[in-house]
Amino acid sequence: MRMMMHFSAVVSMIVLLLGIPNSALAWGDEGHEVVCQIAYMELSPTARQRVDGLIAEDTEFREFARSCTWPDHPRQRASEHFLNVERSASKVTSGQPCGTAAKCVVTAIVNDTRDLAASPDGSDALRLLKSLGHWVGDIHQPMHVSFSDDRGGNKVSVTGPCDSNMHSVWDTCILQETIGEDAKTVAVDLRSEITQQERMDWSAGDVTLDTVLGWANESLDISRMPDVGYCVLKGDVCQYDDNRVVYEEGQQTRSVVVDEPYLQHQSERVRTRLKMAGVRLAAVLDKIFGEGDQVIAAANLRDFSLKRVVDARAAATPNVVPQLRNLALAPTVRDKQMAGVPTQDQIDALLVRVKELEAELIAMKSR
């Protein structure tokens, strides 16, 4: 594990020497795979079949989860992996969804969601699917909604087991040191923790610009928290350190102690962000992969509504064949009377069994 941490530090140094913003490498490959594996397991059967169909066309990846690392290898659409804000900003607003930049992870999600929903079977659908999975992971990594002068924590040194910088701590170190190193196993474990209430809280309703901004603001809230150690709050301003508002290139970097207590304390936040990203990505893809092939797209960013896009597509091509999962799963009145309302114990037992079956399936596929 320590060797992997040193490897990550070497990669970070190479990236910086080449002048590539390391903030393009959110969560590391494992984190992105965890998010997309959770999303894949959360998908409805119909949506999962559509995703499988697109991935089957890919010449590089055989699994959706692994395909979500694609925009990092090589780096693509560099400015759309993150969102830089002013150090005085406590919230990202619709008036400036990318701050002073023209593009960012917020617009990447909105644009790719719109384009994929508009043509889910189009020639560009595979690229959009892989990109969208990546962007949703990026926006849930707190160091990706941060400050440009310190490169999203790349210019904040750390001491301890992680032995690199603050960005790398949140990309990989917390995940690998406290949660696990195998993406599929971690995804199964994390998904088993998600409750139905959390699914509703995290992904209910339409997907709009405000929805995506909400995801960004959750990350910004975390990056500004004092116990994270990324910046130092002085009034409303989150300074680089006690004496410097911003970091200037060539200056000595500040150092934060990232020890075992820190890693354990932040572990729950990382677990939650990964679960949120997976559930939300699944909800977006479930909405996208409906019937029909013609869509009226939003006129501009603020008008975007995934529900409106999908509704327009459905209206253009009416769905006259009921979905199979509705026919198979919709209980009759007699079934409901006989079954009664399931208890929480029954639900928990089923979730445990689902986890066991998924682990068995993953093991079989890897043989």
Short mmCIF file of C-alpha atoms in Angstrom, two decimals:
data_model
loop_
_atom_site.label_atom_id
_atom_site.label_comp_id
_atom_site.label_asym_id
_atom_site.label_seq_id
_atom_site.Cartn_x
_atom_site.Cartn_y
_atom_site.Cartn_z
CA MET A 1 0.00 0.00 0.00
CA ARG A 2 2.86 2.37 0.91
CA MET A 3 4.42 1.70 -2.49
CA MET A 4 1.16 2.76 -4.16
CA MET A 5 1.22 6.02 -2.17
CA HIS A 6 4.78 6.76 -3.31
CA PHE A 7 3.79 5.94 -6.89
CA SER A 8 0.91 8.43 -6.62
CA ALA A 9 3.32 11.09 -5.37
CA VAL A 10 5.68 10.45 -8.31
CA VAL A 11 2.77 10.72 -10.76
CA SER A 12 1.71 14.01 -9.14
CA MET A 13 5.25 15.41 -9.51
CA ILE A 14 5.45 14.41 -13.17
CA VAL A 15 2.07 16.01 -13.81
CA LEU A 16 3.17 19.27 -12.21
CA LEU A 17 6.47 19.33 -14.07
CA LEU A 18 4.59 18.94 -17.33
CA GLY A 19 2.30 21.80 -16.41
CA ILE A 20 -0.81 19.62 -16.31
CA PRO A 21 -3.36 20.56 -13.62
CA ASN A 22 -3.41 17.57 -11.28
CA SER A 23 -6.99 18.44 -10.42
CA ALA A 24 -7.83 16.58 -13.62
CA LEU A 25 -7.14 13.35 -11.75
CA ALA A 26 -10.07 13.22 -9.30
CA TRP A 27 -10.50 10.24 -6.99
CA GLY A 28 -7.80 8.34 -8.85
CA ASP A 29 -8.87 5.45 -11.06
CA GLU A 30 -10.18 3.44 -8.14
CA GLY A 31 -12.53 6.15 -6.92
CA HIS A 32 -14.00 6.66 -10.38
CA GLU A 33 -14.49 2.92 -10.76
CA VAL A 34 -16.22 2.75 -7.37
CA VAL A 35 -18.65 5.53 -8.32
CA CYS A 36 -19.53 3.96 -11.65
CA GLN A 37 -19.76 0.44 -10.25
CA ILE A 38 -22.25 1.65 -7.64
CA ALA A 39 -24.17 3.43 -10.38
CA TYR A 40 -24.17 0.32 -12.57
CA MET A 41 -25.57 -1.83 -9.75
CA GLU A 42 -28.21 0.83 -9.04
CA LEU A 43 -29.46 1.00 -12.64
CA SER A 44 -32.82 -0.40 -13.67
CA PRO A 45 -32.55 -3.53 -15.87
CA THR A 46 -33.53 -1.53 -18.95
CA ALA A 47 -30.94 1.19 -18.39
CA ARG A 48 -28.26 -1.38 -17.53
CA GLN A 49 -28.94 -3.17 -20.80
CA ARG A 50 -28.53 0.10 -22.71
CA VAL A 51 -25.27 0.85 -20.92
CA ASP A 52 -24.00 -2.67 -21.65
CA GLY A 53 -24.87 -2.21 -25.30
CA LEU A 54 -22.80 0.96 -25.55
CA ILE A 55 -19.83 -0.47 -23.66
CA ALA A 56 -19.88 -3.52 -25.95
CA GLU A 57 -18.93 -1.12 -28.76
CA ASP A 58 -15.88 0.20 -26.90
CA THR A 59 -12.49 -0.98 -28.15
CA GLU A 60 -10.69 -0.29 -24.85
CA PHE A 61 -13.06 -1.09 -21.98
CA ARG A 62 -15.22 -4.13 -21.26
CA GLU A 63 -16.94 -2.72 -18.16
CA PHE A 64 -18.75 0.55 -17.56
CA ALA A 65 -16.96 1.13 -14.24
CA ARG A 66 -13.53 1.02 -15.84
CA SER A 67 -14.65 3.20 -18.74
CA CYS A 68 -15.26 6.08 -16.35
CA THR A 69 -11.48 6.55 -16.04
CA TRP A 70 -11.25 7.32 -19.77
CA PRO A 71 -11.16 11.16 -19.60
CA ASP A 72 -7.97 10.93 -17.47
CA HIS A 73 -6.03 8.64 -19.85
CA PRO A 74 -4.98 10.75 -21.62
CA ARG A 75 -6.34 13.91 -20.06
CA GLN A 76 -9.29 15.26 -22.06
CA ARG A 77 -11.24 18.51 -21.72
CA ALA A 78 -8.84 19.61 -19.00
CA SER A 79 -10.78 22.63 -17.72
CA GLU A 80 -13.96 20.58 -17.23
CA HIS A 81 -12.72 18.28 -14.47
CA PHE A 82 -13.03 20.85 -11.70
CA LEU A 83 -14.47 24.19 -10.58
CA ASN A 84 -12.34 27.01 -9.19
CA VAL A 85 -13.95 29.57 -6.91
CA GLU A 86 -12.78 32.75 -5.21
CA ARG A 87 -11.47 32.31 -1.68
CA SER A 88 -14.28 34.51 -0.42
CA ALA A 89 -16.95 32.38 -2.10
CA SER A 90 -19.07 30.20 0.15
CA LYS A 91 -21.47 29.15 -2.60
CA VAL A 92 -21.52 28.56 -6.36
CA THR A 93 -24.47 30.30 -8.01
CA SER A 94 -26.28 30.00 -11.31
CA GLY A 95 -25.11 33.50 -12.23
CA GLN A 96 -21.51 32.25 -12.35
CA PRO A 97 -21.65 28.44 -12.41
CA CYS A 98 -17.98 28.28 -13.41
CA GLY A 99 -16.77 31.35 -11.55
CA THR A 100 -14.79 33.43 -14.04
CA ALA A 101 -14.10 30.46 -16.34
CA ALA A 102 -16.05 29.62 -19.47
CA LYS A 103 -16.19 25.89 -18.75
CA CYS A 104 -16.00 23.69 -15.68
CA VAL A 105 -17.26 20.40 -14.28
CA VAL A 106 -20.75 21.90 -13.78
CA THR A 107 -21.19 22.80 -17.44
CA ALA A 108 -19.60 19.49 -18.46
CA ILE A 109 -22.27 17.56 -16.58
CA VAL A 110 -25.13 19.68 -17.87
CA ASN A 111 -23.95 19.66 -21.48
CA ASP A 112 -23.15 15.96 -21.64
CA THR A 113 -26.37 15.01 -19.85
CA ARG A 114 -28.36 17.06 -22.33
CA ASP A 115 -26.54 15.67 -25.37
CA LEU A 116 -26.77 12.05 -24.21
CA ALA A 117 -30.45 12.43 -23.36
CA ALA A 118 -31.08 14.01 -26.74
CA SER A 119 -29.56 11.08 -28.62
CA PRO A 120 -28.98 8.03 -26.38
CA ASP A 121 -28.39 5.83 -29.42
CA GLY A 122 -26.38 8.37 -31.39
CA SER A 123 -22.85 7.95 -32.67
CA ASP A 124 -21.51 10.07 -29.81
CA ALA A 125 -23.40 8.25 -27.06
CA LEU A 126 -20.50 6.05 -25.94
CA ARG A 127 -18.15 9.01 -25.50
CA LEU A 128 -20.81 10.96 -23.62
CA LEU A 129 -21.57 8.02 -21.34
CA LYS A 130 -17.92 7.61 -20.34
CA SER A 131 -17.43 11.35 -19.87
CA LEU A 132 -20.60 11.85 -17.86
CA GLY A 133 -19.67 9.04 -15.48
CA HIS A 134 -16.32 10.72 -14.92
CA TRP A 135 -17.68 14.25 -14.40
CA VAL A 136 -20.20 13.10 -11.79
CA GLY A 137 -17.35 11.50 -9.90
CA ASP A 138 -15.23 14.64 -10.19
CA ILE A 139 -17.83 17.03 -8.80
CA HIS A 140 -18.24 14.92 -5.67
CA GLN A 141 -14.52 15.11 -4.82
CA PRO A 142 -14.19 18.13 -2.49
CA MET A 143 -10.78 19.19 -3.80
CA HIS A 144 -12.36 19.62 -7.23
CA VAL A 145 -14.44 22.53 -6.04
CA SER A 146 -11.64 24.60 -4.64
CA PHE A 147 -9.09 27.33 -5.39
CA SER A 148 -6.93 27.83 -8.45
CA ASP A 149 -3.89 29.39 -6.77
CA ASP A 150 -3.03 26.20 -4.85
CA ARG A 151 -4.22 23.95 -7.69
CA GLY A 152 -6.96 22.32 -5.70
CA GLY A 153 -4.66 21.34 -2.84
CA ASN A 154 -1.67 20.25 -4.93
CA LYS A 155 0.28 23.09 -3.32
CA VAL A 156 -0.68 22.07 0.22
CA SER A 157 1.89 19.59 1.51
CA VAL A 158 1.02 16.83 3.98
CA THR A 159 2.95 14.65 6.38
CA GLY A 160 1.96 11.16 7.45
CA PRO A 161 1.01 7.92 5.68
CA CYS A 162 -0.07 9.72 2.51
CA ASP A 163 3.25 11.49 1.98
CA SER A 164 2.20 13.75 -0.93
CA ASN A 165 -0.30 16.64 -0.99
CA MET A 166 -3.84 17.48 0.05
CA HIS A 167 -5.31 16.78 -3.36
CA SER A 168 -3.80 13.31 -3.43
CA VAL A 169 -5.06 12.66 0.11
CA TRP A 170 -8.64 13.09 -1.08
CA ASP A 171 -8.06 11.47 -4.47
CA THR A 172 -6.65 8.19 -3.27
CA CYS A 173 -5.12 8.02 0.18
CA ILE A 174 -8.23 8.15 2.37
CA LEU A 175 -9.95 5.64 0.10
CA GLN A 176 -7.08 3.16 -0.03
CA GLU A 177 -5.96 3.50 3.60
CA THR A 178 -9.38 3.34 5.28
CA ILE A 179 -11.92 1.85 2.85
CA GLY A 180 -10.20 -0.56 0.49
CA GLU A 181 -8.11 -0.98 -2.65
CA ASP A 182 -10.36 -3.19 -4.80
CA ALA A 183 -12.93 -1.02 -6.56
CA LYS A 184 -15.56 -3.73 -7.05
CA THR A 185 -15.40 -4.92 -3.46
CA VAL A 186 -15.56 -1.36 -2.15
CA ALA A 187 -18.53 -0.59 -4.41
CA VAL A 188 -20.47 -3.63 -3.19
CA ASP A 189 -19.72 -2.75 0.44
CA LEU A 190 -20.69 0.90 0.07
CA ARG A 191 -23.86 0.13 -1.83
CA SER A 192 -24.99 -2.24 0.90
CA GLU A 193 -24.93 0.71 3.30
CA ILE A 194 -27.26 2.91 1.23
CA THR A 195 -30.81 3.16 2.54
CA GLN A 196 -33.93 3.82 0.49
CA GLN A 197 -34.35 7.13 2.28
CA GLU A 198 -30.85 8.17 1.23
CA ARG A 199 -31.60 7.24 -2.36
CA MET A 200 -34.66 9.48 -2.25
CA ASP A 201 -32.81 12.31 -0.52
CA TRP A 202 -29.87 12.23 -2.91
CA SER A 203 -31.59 11.80 -6.28
CA ALA A 204 -35.28 12.67 -6.12
CA GLY A 205 -36.80 14.92 -8.77
CA ASP A 206 -35.55 16.48 -11.97
CA VAL A 207 -31.93 17.16 -12.87
CA THR A 208 -31.39 20.86 -13.56
CA LEU A 209 -28.54 23.35 -13.35
CA ASP A 210 -29.50 24.00 -9.74
CA THR A 211 -29.28 20.27 -9.03
CA VAL A 212 -25.71 20.10 -10.30
CA LEU A 213 -24.79 23.31 -8.48
CA GLY A 214 -26.09 21.67 -5.31
CA TRP A 215 -23.61 18.82 -5.80
CA ALA A 216 -20.80 21.35 -6.30
CA ASN A 217 -21.77 23.30 -3.20
CA GLU A 218 -21.70 20.15 -1.09
CA SER A 219 -18.07 19.65 -2.14
CA LEU A 220 -17.24 23.31 -1.52
CA ASP A 221 -18.73 23.09 1.98
CA ILE A 222 -16.41 20.18 2.76
CA SER A 223 -13.30 21.81 1.30
CA ARG A 224 -13.91 24.89 3.50
CA MET A 225 -14.39 22.93 6.74
CA PRO A 226 -11.68 23.69 9.34
CA ASP A 227 -11.11 20.03 10.21
CA VAL A 228 -10.28 19.24 6.56
CA GLY A 229 -7.26 21.53 6.80
CA TYR A 230 -7.33 22.62 3.17
CA CYS A 231 -7.65 26.33 3.96
CA VAL A 232 -7.81 28.64 6.98
CA LEU A 233 -11.08 30.49 7.56
CA LYS A 234 -10.65 34.17 8.40
CA GLY A 235 -14.15 35.62 8.49
CA ASP A 236 -15.71 34.73 5.14
CA VAL A 237 -12.38 34.19 3.40
CA CYS A 238 -10.76 30.75 3.26
CA GLN A 239 -7.10 31.77 3.17
CA TYR A 240 -4.13 29.70 2.09
CA ASP A 241 -2.70 29.99 5.59
CA ASP A 242 -2.80 32.33 8.59
CA ASN A 243 -0.67 34.97 6.88
CA ARG A 244 -1.35 34.51 3.16
CA VAL A 245 -4.70 34.84 1.45
CA VAL A 246 -3.46 33.08 -1.69
CA TYR A 247 -0.50 30.94 -2.61
CA GLU A 248 1.91 32.42 -5.13
CA GLU A 249 4.08 30.21 -7.30
CA GLY A 250 7.55 29.75 -5.88
CA GLN A 251 6.55 30.37 -2.27
CA GLN A 252 7.04 27.75 0.41
CA THR A 253 4.01 25.52 0.74
CA ARG A 254 2.20 25.07 4.02
CA SER A 255 2.10 21.62 5.56
CA VAL A 256 -0.81 19.75 7.16
CA VAL A 257 -0.51 16.72 9.42
CA VAL A 258 -2.52 13.92 7.85
CA ASP A 259 -2.17 11.11 10.36
CA GLU A 260 -4.28 8.05 11.14
CA PRO A 261 -6.86 10.03 13.21
CA TYR A 262 -7.27 12.45 10.29
CA LEU A 263 -7.75 9.63 7.79
CA GLN A 264 -10.30 7.86 9.98
CA HIS A 265 -12.19 11.09 10.69
CA GLN A 266 -12.47 12.00 7.00
CA SER A 267 -13.20 8.44 5.88
CA GLU A 268 -16.93 8.74 6.46
CA ARG A 269 -17.10 11.85 4.28
CA VAL A 270 -15.33 10.06 1.45
CA ARG A 271 -17.63 7.05 1.80
CA THR A 272 -20.67 9.32 1.62
CA ARG A 273 -19.42 11.28 -1.39
CA LEU A 274 -18.72 8.08 -3.32
CA LYS A 275 -22.16 6.70 -2.49
CA MET A 276 -23.88 9.97 -3.40
CA ALA A 277 -22.07 10.13 -6.73
CA GLY A 278 -23.01 6.54 -7.60
CA VAL A 279 -26.68 6.94 -6.71
CA ARG A 280 -26.98 10.25 -8.55
CA LEU A 281 -25.22 8.98 -11.67
CA ALA A 282 -27.57 6.00 -11.75
CA ALA A 283 -30.60 8.28 -11.39
CA VAL A 284 -29.40 10.43 -14.31
CA LEU A 285 -28.77 7.40 -16.53
CA ASP A 286 -32.11 5.84 -15.60
CA LYS A 287 -33.84 9.03 -16.72
CA ILE A 288 -31.81 9.24 -19.92
CA PHE A 289 -32.25 5.73 -21.24
CA GLY A 290 -35.95 5.81 -21.98
CA GLU A 291 -37.72 5.30 -25.29
CA GLY A 292 -37.69 7.54 -28.34
CA ASP A 293 -34.99 9.27 -30.31
CA GLN A 294 -35.98 12.90 -30.80
CA VAL A 295 -35.54 15.65 -28.25
CA ILE A 296 -36.03 19.38 -27.97
CA ALA A 297 -32.88 20.54 -26.19
CA ALA A 298 -32.73 23.44 -23.73
CA ALA A 299 -32.15 26.84 -25.29
CA ASN A 300 -29.48 27.75 -22.74
CA LEU A 301 -27.76 26.55 -19.59
CA ARG A 302 -30.28 28.00 -17.14
CA ASP A 303 -33.21 26.44 -18.99
CA PHE A 304 -31.80 22.93 -18.81
CA SER A 305 -34.11 20.28 -17.39
CA LEU A 306 -33.44 16.58 -17.90
CA LYS A 307 -37.10 15.80 -17.25
CA ARG A 308 -38.18 18.21 -19.98
CA VAL A 309 -35.72 16.72 -22.44
CA VAL A 310 -36.85 13.16 -21.76
CA ASP A 311 -40.54 14.14 -21.78
CA ALA A 312 -40.05 15.81 -25.17
CA ARG A 313 -38.37 12.70 -26.52
CA ALA A 314 -41.17 10.49 -25.23
CA ALA A 315 -43.79 12.74 -26.79
CA ALA A 316 -42.00 12.59 -30.14
CA THR A 317 -42.04 8.78 -30.10
CA PRO A 318 -44.90 7.49 -27.91
CA ASN A 319 -44.06 4.44 -25.86
CA VAL A 320 -46.77 1.95 -26.74
CA VAL A 321 -45.06 -1.12 -25.25
CA PRO A 322 -45.14 -1.33 -21.43
CA GLN A 323 -41.74 -1.78 -19.86
CA LEU A 324 -41.01 -5.39 -19.00
CA ARG A 325 -39.86 -4.63 -15.46
CA ASN A 326 -43.23 -3.01 -14.71
CA LEU A 327 -45.07 -6.11 -15.91
CA ALA A 328 -42.83 -8.41 -13.92
CA LEU A 329 -42.60 -6.49 -10.67
CA ALA A 330 -45.92 -4.70 -10.23
CA PRO A 331 -47.79 -6.65 -7.49
CA THR A 332 -51.51 -7.32 -7.62
CA VAL A 333 -53.84 -6.16 -4.85
CA ARG A 334 -54.04 -9.75 -3.58
CA ASP A 335 -50.23 -9.97 -3.53
CA LYS A 336 -50.08 -6.82 -1.42
CA GLN A 337 -52.68 -8.10 1.02
CA MET A 338 -50.85 -11.42 1.44
CA ALA A 339 -47.39 -9.92 1.68
CA GLY A 340 -48.21 -7.05 3.99
CA VAL A 341 -45.78 -4.19 4.57
CA PRO A 342 -42.16 -5.40 4.80
CA THR A 343 -40.39 -4.74 8.06
CA GLN A 344 -37.04 -3.01 8.28
CA ASP A 345 -35.49 -6.30 9.36
CA GLN A 346 -36.76 -7.95 6.17
CA ILE A 347 -35.40 -5.12 4.07
CA ASP A 348 -32.02 -5.27 5.80
CA ALA A 349 -31.87 -9.04 5.33
CA LEU A 350 -32.61 -8.68 1.63
CA LEU A 351 -29.90 -6.02 1.25
CA VAL A 352 -27.39 -8.33 2.91
CA ARG A 353 -28.38 -11.16 0.56
CA VAL A 354 -28.10 -8.85 -2.44
CA LYS A 355 -24.60 -7.90 -1.30
CA GLU A 356 -23.64 -11.57 -1.01
CA LEU A 357 -25.00 -12.41 -4.46
CA GLU A 358 -23.25 -9.43 -6.05
CA ALA A 359 -19.94 -10.46 -4.44
CA GLU A 360 -20.43 -14.00 -5.78
CA LEU A 361 -21.20 -12.67 -9.26
CA ILE A 362 -18.12 -10.44 -9.26
CA ALA A 363 -15.98 -13.39 -8.16
CA MET A 364 -17.40 -15.55 -10.96
CA LYS A 365 -16.74 -12.89 -13.58
CA SER A 366 -13.12 -12.49 -12.45
CA ARG A 367 -12.33 -16.20 -12.82
#
